[in-house]
Amino acid sequence: MARHISFGTPVNDAERWAFSLLSDELPQDYLLLTNVEIPTHSGQAMEVDALVVGQWGVYVVDVKGYIGRLNAGLHAWSLDGRDVDNSLSKANYVARVLAGRLKHKIPVGVYAPWCQGMVFITGRKGEEILVEKDQGNLSIYTPAKIIEALTKEWGLTAPRKHQVTDVQKEMVLDTIGQVAIVEQRNQKIQDFIKLKCLFLQQGLEVWQSEYNPGGWTAPWLLKILVNGQFASQHEAEQHEVKLREEFKRMQSLSGCSGVPFCAPLIQDGEQLVLPIRMPRGIPLNIFEVEQQSTYQLLGILRRSIVAMQQIHRRGYTIGGWASNCVFLSDQGDVEFIDIKDNLTVAEDIAQYAKAFVNLAEQTQQPRIYHWYRDAAKGTTIDLDAMRCDLSALIELGVCDTLPQKITIEQGCIIDHHFLLEHFISSTEYSQLWQAKHIQGNYPCAISIYKEVDEQWLTLSNIYRSLSKIYHPHIEKVLSFGQLPESRELFIARAWAQGVALDEIAEIEVGQPFTWFTQLVNALQYLHSIDIYHGAICPKNIICHHDTATLVNFGIGSDIAQIHYAARYADPTLWDVEGDAEKDLYGLVASFIDSLVPHELISDAGAQGIVDALMQFDRQWLGEALFDACLKILKFEFRVEPNISYTQQLGLTDKD
């Protein structure tokens, strides 16, 4: 794209189209002066359509919008048989005048650049024109050849060809006079000064500019429509309607986060301008995500969701999700400069998630990036849940500022809050530690689980729910998340006093009934809010005197497989049972497996656990509890809505 300086207004569509073509196609080191006047010795000035200062010479270009068959000779021209003016003769004369002016200004030891005339026949925007030249070297060209003629050595008519130097270019500008002033005038729209063109296509331009009313400056963007540069008037009108609608949207969204301020439209007859305050930060496509801390990324994500929610609540959607139209800053600012309102809310959220999923993954927080992955697929549109999660992570400080892989060992600090003190037990995929909350100085338990990334969505939903509810026989969740630079999950829970069900040394009469009814009531509560344990086994039941607590929801399946799992159940029945029935079966089987000596369990299958139950003393276990366990083990129990489990199982009367 050439450096274009307009000294006047094009007089017709042919000139306007020609100037646009030359400006777009000529190299960037070329200078294009349009509707410029060449001074003469007599003091008069001759206007030329275009003056091109190029690599090989200075070209005086006369633009003609002839349509039809043009026969051009050295002296006479005809268009479809009618005589027309010889434009090349005029252009050559002006070129000789300019060359004479340059020779008078030339300093000693410097040659004047070659000046020559040239005619550009445009036809109807490059079509419907045929040029026949009596002599092939006449400088008369159509759009197919004009750029080559101006940029290649063969287009020069000089007997000796030399490239134009920077000193010679400055001589041309000095001869024309006031070029810098004219260029500055062209770059100014009211108090806005255009600095850099960011986008140019037909009649649509986007400029980086500054607002300079005097005494101070501020950065702005200018969206400019130049009506004369569109292919048709209808197309120009369509773009004008779109720009006016964009202005109305931005005015309606004034005050919303993420929406930059815009000034009133400027219209001066030739162009329509929408000034928009320059967004803070840099575009998303060049934002260095890897250089940001976890908290900075979380802040950006939270502000982006808040901004989008505010826009949606005013009845608009963003739509303009190109990465160069979303601006981010290190301070967490998020702004959108292309609010199109052309999508549904669900589509807008999906496009938002696709644009920001890379940032979400960089946080190393599964509860965050799994939501963005799902939202990008269109499986969730719950912005409130994500905003709450982001706020919790930021305000509670549950993520690492600079994620580094943690070695699980005594003295290790998990999540800035929990100090591992005593190792308790482990399996192939899990570890259990006693820990201390550093700030609160109270004991707690930390469980570490490996390879749980694929289960994260389910686990996140379960533990987010558990962290917000309370039941005396359900583990109290303090925190959970993924360890940095790993695929390991940690869960911090309040320390549950007691031991696992299968480790109790002495069991008193009545304790199994008490524990069982407590846990059945706990399961009833959980199932009513769609939370299922899924891995009940003796190791996941902690007992202390007259209290039992369920732990390890949704995980610890490796523990369950070792100490109790579906291996006790009939596989055919197990596959068709519901989650609630499976939890109850696991609870009963865990009690039988723990209370009956292992040498009395003859079979590792479903019948073996039933036979083990039959060896209990019905009176010691309790008639009601015995019958309830047998009913569940035979898969004869069916959950009925709105009736408590204890009532359905006949466990309401302890006697």
CSV table of C-alpha atoms in Angstrom, one decimal, residues 140-565:
chain,number,residue,atom,x,y,z
A,140,ILE,CA,-1.2,4.5,-22.1
A,141,TYR,CA,-2.3,1.7,-19.8
A,142,THR,CA,-5.5,-0.1,-18.6
A,143,PRO,CA,-5.9,-1.5,-15.0
A,144,ALA,CA,-4.3,-4.8,-16.1
A,145,LYS,CA,-0.9,-3.1,-16.8
A,146,ILE,CA,-0.8,0.2,-14.9
A,147,ILE,CA,0.8,-1.2,-11.7
A,148,GLU,CA,3.5,-3.0,-13.7
A,149,ALA,CA,4.2,0.1,-15.8
A,150,LEU,CA,4.7,2.2,-12.6
A,151,THR,CA,6.9,-0.3,-10.8
A,152,LYS,CA,8.9,-2.0,-13.5
A,153,GLU,CA,11.9,-0.7,-15.4
A,154,TRP,CA,10.3,-1.3,-18.8
A,155,GLY,CA,7.6,1.3,-18.1
A,156,LEU,CA,10.2,4.1,-18.2
A,157,THR,CA,10.7,6.0,-21.4
A,158,ALA,CA,14.0,7.5,-20.4
A,159,PRO,CA,17.1,6.7,-22.6
A,160,ARG,CA,19.1,5.9,-19.5
A,161,LYS,CA,17.4,4.3,-16.5
A,162,HIS,CA,18.4,5.1,-12.9
A,163,GLN,CA,16.6,4.5,-9.7
A,164,VAL,CA,15.2,7.5,-7.8
A,165,THR,CA,17.1,8.3,-4.6
A,166,ASP,CA,15.7,9.5,-1.3
A,167,VAL,CA,17.3,12.9,-2.0
A,168,GLN,CA,15.5,13.2,-5.3
A,169,LYS,CA,12.2,12.2,-3.7
A,170,GLU,CA,12.6,15.0,-1.2
A,171,MET,CA,13.3,17.4,-4.0
A,172,VAL,CA,10.0,16.5,-5.6
A,173,LEU,CA,8.1,17.1,-2.4
A,174,ASP,CA,9.9,20.4,-1.8
A,175,THR,CA,8.9,21.5,-5.3
A,176,ILE,CA,5.3,20.7,-4.8
A,177,GLY,CA,5.3,22.5,-1.5
A,178,GLN,CA,3.3,22.1,1.8
A,179,VAL,CA,3.1,18.3,1.4
A,180,ALA,CA,3.5,17.7,5.1
A,181,ILE,CA,0.8,20.2,6.0
A,182,VAL,CA,-1.6,18.7,3.5
A,183,GLU,CA,-0.8,15.2,4.8
A,184,GLN,CA,-1.4,16.3,8.4
A,185,ARG,CA,-4.7,17.9,7.3
A,186,ASN,CA,-5.8,14.6,5.6
A,187,GLN,CA,-4.9,12.7,8.8
A,188,LYS,CA,-7.2,14.8,11.0
A,189,ILE,CA,-10.9,14.3,11.6
A,190,GLN,CA,-12.1,17.1,13.9
A,191,ASP,CA,-9.9,16.7,17.0
A,192,PHE,CA,-8.9,13.1,16.1
A,193,ILE,CA,-5.5,12.6,14.4
A,194,LYS,CA,-5.1,9.3,12.4
A,195,LEU,CA,-1.9,7.5,13.3
A,196,LYS,CA,-1.9,4.0,11.9
A,197,CYS,CA,-4.2,2.1,9.5
A,198,LEU,CA,-5.2,-1.2,11.1
A,199,PHE,CA,-7.7,-2.4,8.5
A,200,LEU,CA,-8.6,-1.4,5.0
A,201,GLN,CA,-11.1,-3.1,2.7
A,202,GLN,CA,-13.0,-1.3,0.0
A,203,GLY,CA,-14.7,1.7,1.7
A,204,LEU,CA,-14.2,0.4,5.3
A,205,GLU,CA,-11.2,1.6,7.3
A,206,VAL,CA,-10.1,1.2,10.9
A,207,TRP,CA,-7.5,3.6,12.2
A,208,GLN,CA,-5.5,3.9,15.4
A,209,SER,CA,-5.7,7.6,16.4
A,210,GLU,CA,-5.4,10.0,19.2
A,211,TYR,CA,-7.8,12.6,20.5
A,212,ASN,CA,-5.9,15.9,20.7
A,213,PRO,CA,-8.1,18.8,21.6
A,214,GLY,CA,-5.0,20.6,23.0
A,215,GLY,CA,-3.0,20.1,26.1
A,216,TRP,CA,-3.5,16.4,26.5
A,217,THR,CA,-4.0,13.3,24.3
A,218,ALA,CA,-6.0,10.0,24.5
A,219,PRO,CA,-5.9,6.9,22.3
A,220,TRP,CA,-8.9,6.1,20.2
A,221,LEU,CA,-10.0,3.9,17.3
A,222,LEU,CA,-11.8,5.3,14.3
A,223,LYS,CA,-14.1,3.2,12.2
A,224,ILE,CA,-14.5,5.0,8.9
A,225,LEU,CA,-16.8,4.5,5.9
A,226,VAL,CA,-15.8,6.2,2.7
A,227,ASN,CA,-19.0,6.0,0.5
A,228,GLY,CA,-17.2,6.6,-2.8
A,229,GLN,CA,-15.0,3.6,-2.4
A,230,PHE,CA,-17.7,0.9,-2.4
A,231,ALA,CA,-18.6,-1.0,-5.5
A,232,SER,CA,-22.2,0.3,-5.5
A,233,GLN,CA,-24.3,2.8,-3.7
A,234,HIS,CA,-26.5,0.0,-2.4
A,235,GLU,CA,-23.4,-1.6,-0.7
A,236,ALA,CA,-22.4,1.7,0.8
A,237,GLU,CA,-25.9,2.2,2.2
A,238,GLN,CA,-25.8,-1.3,3.8
A,239,HIS,CA,-22.5,-0.6,5.5
A,240,GLU,CA,-23.8,2.8,6.7
A,241,VAL,CA,-26.8,1.1,8.3
A,242,LYS,CA,-24.6,-1.4,10.0
A,243,LEU,CA,-22.3,1.3,11.4
A,244,ARG,CA,-25.3,3.3,12.7
A,245,GLU,CA,-26.7,0.2,14.3
A,246,GLU,CA,-23.4,-0.5,16.0
A,247,PHE,CA,-23.4,3.1,17.4
A,248,LYS,CA,-26.9,2.6,18.8
A,249,ARG,CA,-25.9,-0.7,20.4
A,250,MET,CA,-22.8,0.8,22.1
A,251,GLN,CA,-24.9,3.7,23.3
A,252,SER,CA,-27.5,1.2,24.7
A,253,LEU,CA,-24.7,-0.7,26.4
A,254,SER,CA,-23.0,2.4,27.9
A,255,GLY,CA,-21.9,1.6,31.4
A,256,CYS,CA,-21.6,-2.1,31.0
A,257,SER,CA,-18.3,-3.8,31.8
A,258,GLY,CA,-16.4,-4.8,28.6
A,259,VAL,CA,-18.0,-2.1,26.4
A,260,PRO,CA,-15.6,0.8,25.5
A,261,PHE,CA,-17.0,4.3,25.4
A,262,CYS,CA,-17.9,5.7,21.9
A,263,ALA,CA,-18.3,9.3,20.8
A,264,PRO,CA,-21.1,10.6,18.5
A,265,LEU,CA,-20.9,9.8,14.8
A,266,ILE,CA,-19.1,12.2,12.6
A,267,GLN,CA,-20.3,12.8,9.0
A,268,ASP,CA,-18.7,15.3,6.7
A,269,GLY,CA,-20.4,14.3,3.4
A,270,GLU,CA,-17.7,12.0,2.1
A,271,GLN,CA,-17.2,9.7,5.1
A,272,LEU,CA,-19.0,8.5,8.2
A,273,VAL,CA,-16.8,8.0,11.3
A,274,LEU,CA,-17.5,6.1,14.6
A,275,PRO,CA,-14.9,7.1,17.3
A,276,ILE,CA,-14.3,4.4,19.9
A,277,ARG,CA,-12.1,4.8,22.9
A,278,MET,CA,-9.0,2.5,22.5
A,279,PRO,CA,-9.6,-0.6,24.6
A,280,ARG,CA,-7.2,-1.2,27.5
A,281,GLY,CA,-4.6,-3.9,27.0
A,282,ILE,CA,-3.8,-5.9,23.8
A,283,PRO,CA,-5.8,-8.2,21.5
A,284,LEU,CA,-6.4,-11.8,22.6
A,285,ASN,CA,-4.4,-13.2,19.7
A,286,ILE,CA,-1.1,-11.6,20.9
A,287,PHE,CA,-1.8,-11.8,24.6
A,288,GLU,CA,1.0,-13.7,26.3
A,289,VAL,CA,-1.0,-16.2,28.4
A,290,GLU,CA,2.0,-18.0,29.6
A,291,GLN,CA,3.4,-14.9,31.3
A,292,GLN,CA,0.4,-14.4,33.5
A,293,SER,CA,0.0,-15.7,37.0
A,294,THR,CA,-2.9,-18.0,37.9
A,295,TYR,CA,-4.7,-15.2,39.8
A,296,GLN,CA,-4.3,-12.8,36.9
A,297,LEU,CA,-5.9,-15.3,34.6
A,298,LEU,CA,-8.7,-16.0,37.0
A,299,GLY,CA,-9.4,-12.3,37.3
A,300,ILE,CA,-9.5,-11.9,33.5
A,301,LEU,CA,-12.0,-14.9,33.2
A,302,ARG,CA,-14.2,-13.5,36.0
A,303,ARG,CA,-14.4,-10.0,34.4
A,304,SER,CA,-15.1,-11.5,31.0
A,305,ILE,CA,-18.1,-13.4,32.4
A,306,VAL,CA,-19.4,-10.4,34.4
A,307,ALA,CA,-19.1,-8.3,31.2
A,308,MET,CA,-20.9,-10.8,29.1
A,309,GLN,CA,-23.7,-11.2,31.7
A,310,GLN,CA,-24.3,-7.5,31.8
A,311,ILE,CA,-24.5,-7.3,28.0
A,312,HIS,CA,-26.9,-10.3,27.9
A,313,ARG,CA,-29.1,-8.7,30.6
A,314,ARG,CA,-29.6,-5.7,28.4
A,315,GLY,CA,-30.8,-7.9,25.6
A,316,TYR,CA,-27.7,-8.0,23.4
A,317,THR,CA,-25.1,-10.7,22.5
A,318,ILE,CA,-21.5,-10.0,21.5
A,319,GLY,CA,-21.0,-12.1,18.4
A,320,GLY,CA,-17.7,-10.5,17.4
A,321,TRP,CA,-15.4,-13.2,18.8
A,322,ALA,CA,-12.5,-12.8,16.4
A,323,SER,CA,-9.3,-12.9,18.6
A,324,ASN,CA,-8.2,-9.4,17.4
A,325,CYS,CA,-11.6,-7.9,18.6
A,326,VAL,CA,-11.2,-9.0,22.2
A,327,PHE,CA,-8.8,-6.9,24.3
A,328,LEU,CA,-7.2,-8.1,27.6
A,329,SER,CA,-4.9,-6.4,30.1
A,330,ASP,CA,-2.6,-7.6,32.9
A,331,GLN,CA,-4.9,-5.8,35.3
A,332,GLY,CA,-7.8,-8.0,34.3
A,333,ASP,CA,-9.6,-5.6,32.0
A,334,VAL,CA,-11.6,-7.3,29.3
A,335,GLU,CA,-13.2,-5.2,26.5
A,336,PHE,CA,-15.1,-6.1,23.2
A,337,ILE,CA,-14.9,-3.8,20.3
A,338,ASP,CA,-17.1,-5.7,17.8
A,339,ILE,CA,-20.5,-6.2,19.5
A,340,LYS,CA,-22.7,-7.5,16.6
A,341,ASP,CA,-25.7,-8.9,18.4
A,342,ASN,CA,-26.0,-11.7,15.8
A,343,LEU,CA,-26.1,-14.8,18.0
A,344,THR,CA,-28.4,-16.4,20.5
A,345,VAL,CA,-27.3,-16.4,24.1
A,346,ALA,CA,-26.4,-20.1,24.0
A,347,GLU,CA,-24.4,-19.6,20.8
A,348,ASP,CA,-22.7,-16.5,22.3
A,349,ILE,CA,-21.6,-18.4,25.4
A,350,ALA,CA,-20.2,-21.3,23.3
A,351,GLN,CA,-18.2,-18.8,21.2
A,352,TYR,CA,-17.0,-17.1,24.3
A,353,ALA,CA,-15.8,-20.4,25.8
A,354,LYS,CA,-14.0,-21.3,22.6
A,355,ALA,CA,-12.2,-17.9,22.7
A,356,PHE,CA,-11.2,-18.2,26.4
A,357,VAL,CA,-10.6,-22.0,26.8
A,358,ASN,CA,-6.8,-21.6,26.4
A,359,LEU,CA,-6.7,-19.1,29.3
A,360,ALA,CA,-8.9,-21.4,31.4
A,361,GLU,CA,-6.5,-24.4,30.8
A,362,GLN,CA,-3.5,-22.2,31.7
A,363,THR,CA,-5.0,-21.8,35.2
A,364,GLN,CA,-4.4,-25.5,35.9
A,365,GLN,CA,-7.7,-25.6,37.8
A,366,PRO,CA,-9.9,-28.5,36.5
A,367,ARG,CA,-13.2,-27.0,37.9
A,368,ILE,CA,-12.5,-24.0,35.6
A,369,TYR,CA,-11.2,-25.5,32.4
A,370,HIS,CA,-13.7,-28.4,32.3
A,371,TRP,CA,-16.5,-25.8,32.4
A,372,TYR,CA,-15.0,-24.0,29.4
A,373,ARG,CA,-14.5,-27.2,27.5
A,374,ASP,CA,-18.1,-28.2,28.1
A,375,ALA,CA,-19.4,-24.7,27.3
A,376,ALA,CA,-17.5,-24.7,24.0
A,377,LYS,CA,-19.3,-27.9,23.1
A,378,GLY,CA,-22.6,-26.3,24.0
A,379,THR,CA,-23.3,-28.7,26.9
A,380,THR,CA,-23.6,-25.9,29.6
A,381,ILE,CA,-24.6,-22.2,29.6
A,382,ASP,CA,-24.5,-21.7,33.4
A,383,LEU,CA,-22.5,-18.5,33.7
A,384,ASP,CA,-23.5,-17.9,37.3
A,385,ALA,CA,-21.9,-21.2,38.4
A,386,MET,CA,-18.6,-20.4,36.7
A,387,ARG,CA,-18.6,-16.9,38.1
A,388,CYS,CA,-19.1,-18.2,41.6
A,389,ASP,CA,-16.3,-20.8,41.2
A,390,LEU,CA,-13.9,-18.1,39.9
A,391,SER,CA,-14.8,-15.8,42.8
A,392,ALA,CA,-14.2,-18.7,45.3
A,393,LEU,CA,-10.8,-19.5,43.8
A,394,ILE,CA,-9.7,-15.9,43.9
A,395,GLU,CA,-11.1,-14.8,47.3
A,396,LEU,CA,-10.3,-18.0,49.2
A,397,GLY,CA,-6.8,-18.3,47.7
A,398,VAL,CA,-7.1,-22.0,46.7
A,399,CYS,CA,-4.7,-22.0,43.8
A,400,ASP,CA,-1.0,-21.6,43.3
A,401,THR,CA,0.3,-18.2,42.1
A,402,LEU,CA,3.2,-19.9,40.4
A,403,PRO,CA,2.2,-23.6,39.9
A,404,GLN,CA,5.0,-26.0,40.7
A,405,LYS,CA,4.8,-29.8,41.0
A,406,ILE,CA,4.4,-31.0,44.6
A,407,THR,CA,6.1,-34.1,46.0
A,408,ILE,CA,3.7,-35.8,48.4
A,409,GLU,CA,5.7,-36.4,51.6
A,410,GLN,CA,5.7,-35.5,55.3
A,411,GLY,CA,6.0,-31.7,55.7
A,412,CYS,CA,4.6,-30.9,52.2
A,413,ILE,CA,2.1,-28.0,52.1
A,414,ILE,CA,-1.0,-28.6,49.9
A,415,ASP,CA,-2.9,-25.6,48.5
A,416,HIS,CA,-1.1,-23.1,50.8
A,417,HIS,CA,-3.2,-24.2,53.8
A,418,PHE,CA,-2.7,-27.8,54.7
A,419,LEU,CA,0.5,-29.3,56.1
A,420,LEU,CA,0.9,-33.1,55.8
A,421,GLU,CA,1.9,-34.5,59.1
A,422,HIS,CA,1.3,-38.3,59.3
A,423,PHE,CA,0.9,-40.9,56.6
A,424,ILE,CA,-2.1,-43.2,57.3
A,425,SER,CA,-2.6,-45.6,54.3
A,426,SER,CA,-2.4,-45.9,50.6
A,427,THR,CA,-3.4,-48.0,47.6
A,428,GLU,CA,-2.2,-48.0,44.0
A,429,TYR,CA,-4.2,-44.9,43.1
A,430,SER,CA,-4.7,-43.1,46.5
A,431,GLN,CA,-3.1,-41.9,49.7
A,432,LEU,CA,-4.6,-40.8,53.0
A,433,TRP,CA,-2.8,-38.3,55.3
A,434,GLN,CA,-3.5,-36.6,58.6
A,435,ALA,CA,-2.8,-33.0,58.1
A,436,LYS,CA,-3.0,-29.7,59.9
A,437,HIS,CA,-4.7,-26.5,58.8
A,438,ILE,CA,-1.8,-24.1,59.1
A,439,GLN,CA,-3.7,-20.9,59.8
A,440,GLY,CA,-6.5,-22.5,61.9
A,441,ASN,CA,-4.1,-25.0,63.7
A,442,TYR,CA,-6.7,-27.8,63.7
A,443,PRO,CA,-6.4,-31.4,62.4
A,444,CYS,CA,-7.9,-32.4,59.1
A,445,ALA,CA,-7.6,-35.3,56.6
A,446,ILE,CA,-6.0,-35.0,53.1
A,447,SER,CA,-6.8,-37.6,50.4
A,448,ILE,CA,-4.7,-37.7,47.3
A,449,TYR,CA,-6.1,-39.5,44.2
A,450,LYS,CA,-4.2,-40.2,40.9
A,451,GLU,CA,-5.4,-40.2,37.3
A,452,VAL,CA,-8.8,-38.6,37.9
A,453,ASP,CA,-8.8,-35.9,35.2
A,454,GLU,CA,-11.4,-37.7,33.1
A,455,GLN,CA,-13.7,-37.9,36.1
A,456,TRP,CA,-13.2,-34.3,37.1
A,457,LEU,CA,-16.6,-32.9,35.9
A,458,THR,CA,-18.5,-35.5,38.1
A,459,LEU,CA,-16.2,-35.0,41.0
A,460,SER,CA,-16.4,-31.3,40.8
A,461,ASN,CA,-20.2,-31.3,40.9
A,462,ILE,CA,-20.3,-33.7,43.8
A,463,TYR,CA,-17.7,-31.9,46.0
A,464,ARG,CA,-19.0,-28.4,45.1
A,465,SER,CA,-22.4,-29.6,46.4
A,466,LEU,CA,-20.9,-31.3,49.5
A,467,SER,CA,-19.0,-28.2,50.4
A,468,LYS,CA,-22.3,-26.3,50.6
A,469,ILE,CA,-24.3,-28.8,52.7
A,470,TYR,CA,-24.1,-30.2,56.2
A,471,HIS,CA,-25.1,-33.5,57.6
A,472,PRO,CA,-23.6,-35.0,60.8
A,473,HIS,CA,-22.9,-38.3,59.1
A,474,ILE,CA,-21.4,-37.0,55.9
A,475,GLU,CA,-17.8,-35.9,55.6
A,476,LYS,CA,-17.3,-32.1,55.9
A,477,VAL,CA,-15.4,-31.0,52.8
A,478,LEU,CA,-13.0,-28.1,53.4
A,479,SER,CA,-11.3,-27.8,50.0
A,480,PHE,CA,-10.7,-29.8,46.8
A,481,GLY,CA,-8.8,-29.2,43.6
A,482,GLN,CA,-6.0,-30.5,41.4
A,483,LEU,CA,-2.4,-30.5,42.4
A,484,PRO,CA,-0.3,-28.2,40.2
A,485,GLU,CA,1.5,-29.7,37.2
A,486,SER,CA,-0.1,-33.1,37.8
A,487,ARG,CA,-3.2,-35.2,37.3
A,488,GLU,CA,-3.7,-35.8,41.0
A,489,LEU,CA,-6.7,-34.6,42.9
A,490,PHE,CA,-6.6,-33.6,46.5
A,491,ILE,CA,-9.6,-33.4,49.0
A,492,ALA,CA,-9.3,-31.7,52.3
A,493,ARG,CA,-11.9,-32.7,54.9
A,494,ALA,CA,-12.6,-32.2,58.5
A,495,TRP,CA,-10.9,-34.9,60.7
A,496,ALA,CA,-13.4,-37.6,61.3
A,497,GLN,CA,-12.8,-39.2,64.7
A,498,GLY,CA,-12.8,-43.0,64.7
A,499,VAL,CA,-11.6,-45.9,62.6
A,500,ALA,CA,-12.8,-47.7,59.5
A,501,LEU,CA,-15.7,-50.1,60.0
A,502,ASP,CA,-13.6,-53.2,59.3
A,503,GLU,CA,-11.0,-52.1,61.9
A,504,ILE,CA,-13.2,-51.9,65.0
A,505,ALA,CA,-11.9,-54.1,67.7
A,506,GLU,CA,-15.1,-54.5,69.7
A,507,ILE,CA,-18.7,-53.8,68.7
A,508,GLU,CA,-21.4,-53.4,71.3
A,509,VAL,CA,-24.9,-54.6,71.0
A,510,GLY,CA,-27.0,-51.9,69.3
A,511,GLN,CA,-24.1,-50.1,67.6
A,512,PRO,CA,-24.6,-51.6,64.1
A,513,PHE,CA,-28.2,-50.6,64.2
A,514,THR,CA,-27.3,-47.1,65.2
A,515,TRP,CA,-24.6,-46.7,62.6
A,516,PHE,CA,-26.7,-48.3,59.9
A,517,THR,CA,-29.7,-46.0,60.5
A,518,GLN,CA,-27.5,-42.9,60.6
A,519,LEU,CA,-25.9,-43.8,57.3
A,520,VAL,CA,-29.3,-44.8,55.7
A,521,ASN,CA,-30.6,-41.3,56.7
A,522,ALA,CA,-27.5,-39.7,55.3
A,523,LEU,CA,-27.9,-41.5,52.0
A,524,GLN,CA,-31.6,-40.6,52.0
A,525,TYR,CA,-30.6,-36.9,52.2
A,526,LEU,CA,-27.9,-37.2,49.6
A,527,HIS,CA,-30.1,-39.1,47.1
A,528,SER,CA,-32.8,-36.5,47.5
A,529,ILE,CA,-30.4,-33.9,46.0
A,530,ASP,CA,-29.0,-36.2,43.4
A,531,ILE,CA,-25.7,-37.0,45.1
A,532,TYR,CA,-24.6,-40.6,45.1
A,533,HIS,CA,-21.6,-42.1,46.8
A,534,GLY,CA,-20.8,-44.8,44.3
A,535,ALA,CA,-17.9,-46.5,46.3
A,536,ILE,CA,-19.3,-47.5,49.7
A,537,CYS,CA,-17.0,-50.0,51.4
A,538,PRO,CA,-15.9,-50.6,55.0
A,539,LYS,CA,-12.9,-48.3,54.5
A,540,ASN,CA,-15.2,-45.4,53.5
A,541,ILE,CA,-17.3,-45.7,56.7
A,542,ILE,CA,-15.6,-44.2,59.8
A,543,CYS,CA,-17.1,-45.1,63.1
A,544,HIS,CA,-16.6,-43.6,66.6
A,545,HIS,CA,-18.7,-44.7,69.5
A,546,ASP,CA,-22.3,-44.0,68.5
A,547,THR,CA,-21.4,-42.0,65.3
A,548,ALA,CA,-20.7,-43.2,61.7
A,549,THR,CA,-19.5,-41.0,58.8
A,550,LEU,CA,-19.4,-41.6,55.1
A,551,VAL,CA,-16.3,-40.4,53.3
A,552,ASN,CA,-14.7,-40.6,49.8
A,553,PHE,CA,-17.7,-39.7,47.6
A,554,GLY,CA,-17.4,-40.7,44.0
A,555,ILE,CA,-13.7,-41.7,44.3
A,556,GLY,CA,-11.7,-44.2,46.2
A,557,SER,CA,-13.0,-47.0,43.9
A,558,ASP,CA,-9.7,-48.7,44.3
A,559,ILE,CA,-10.3,-48.9,48.0
A,560,ALA,CA,-13.7,-50.2,47.4
A,561,GLN,CA,-12.5,-52.9,45.0
A,562,ILE,CA,-10.0,-54.2,47.6
A,563,HIS,CA,-12.4,-54.1,50.6
A,564,TYR,CA,-15.8,-54.3,49.0
A,565,ALA,CA,-17.2,-53.7,45.5
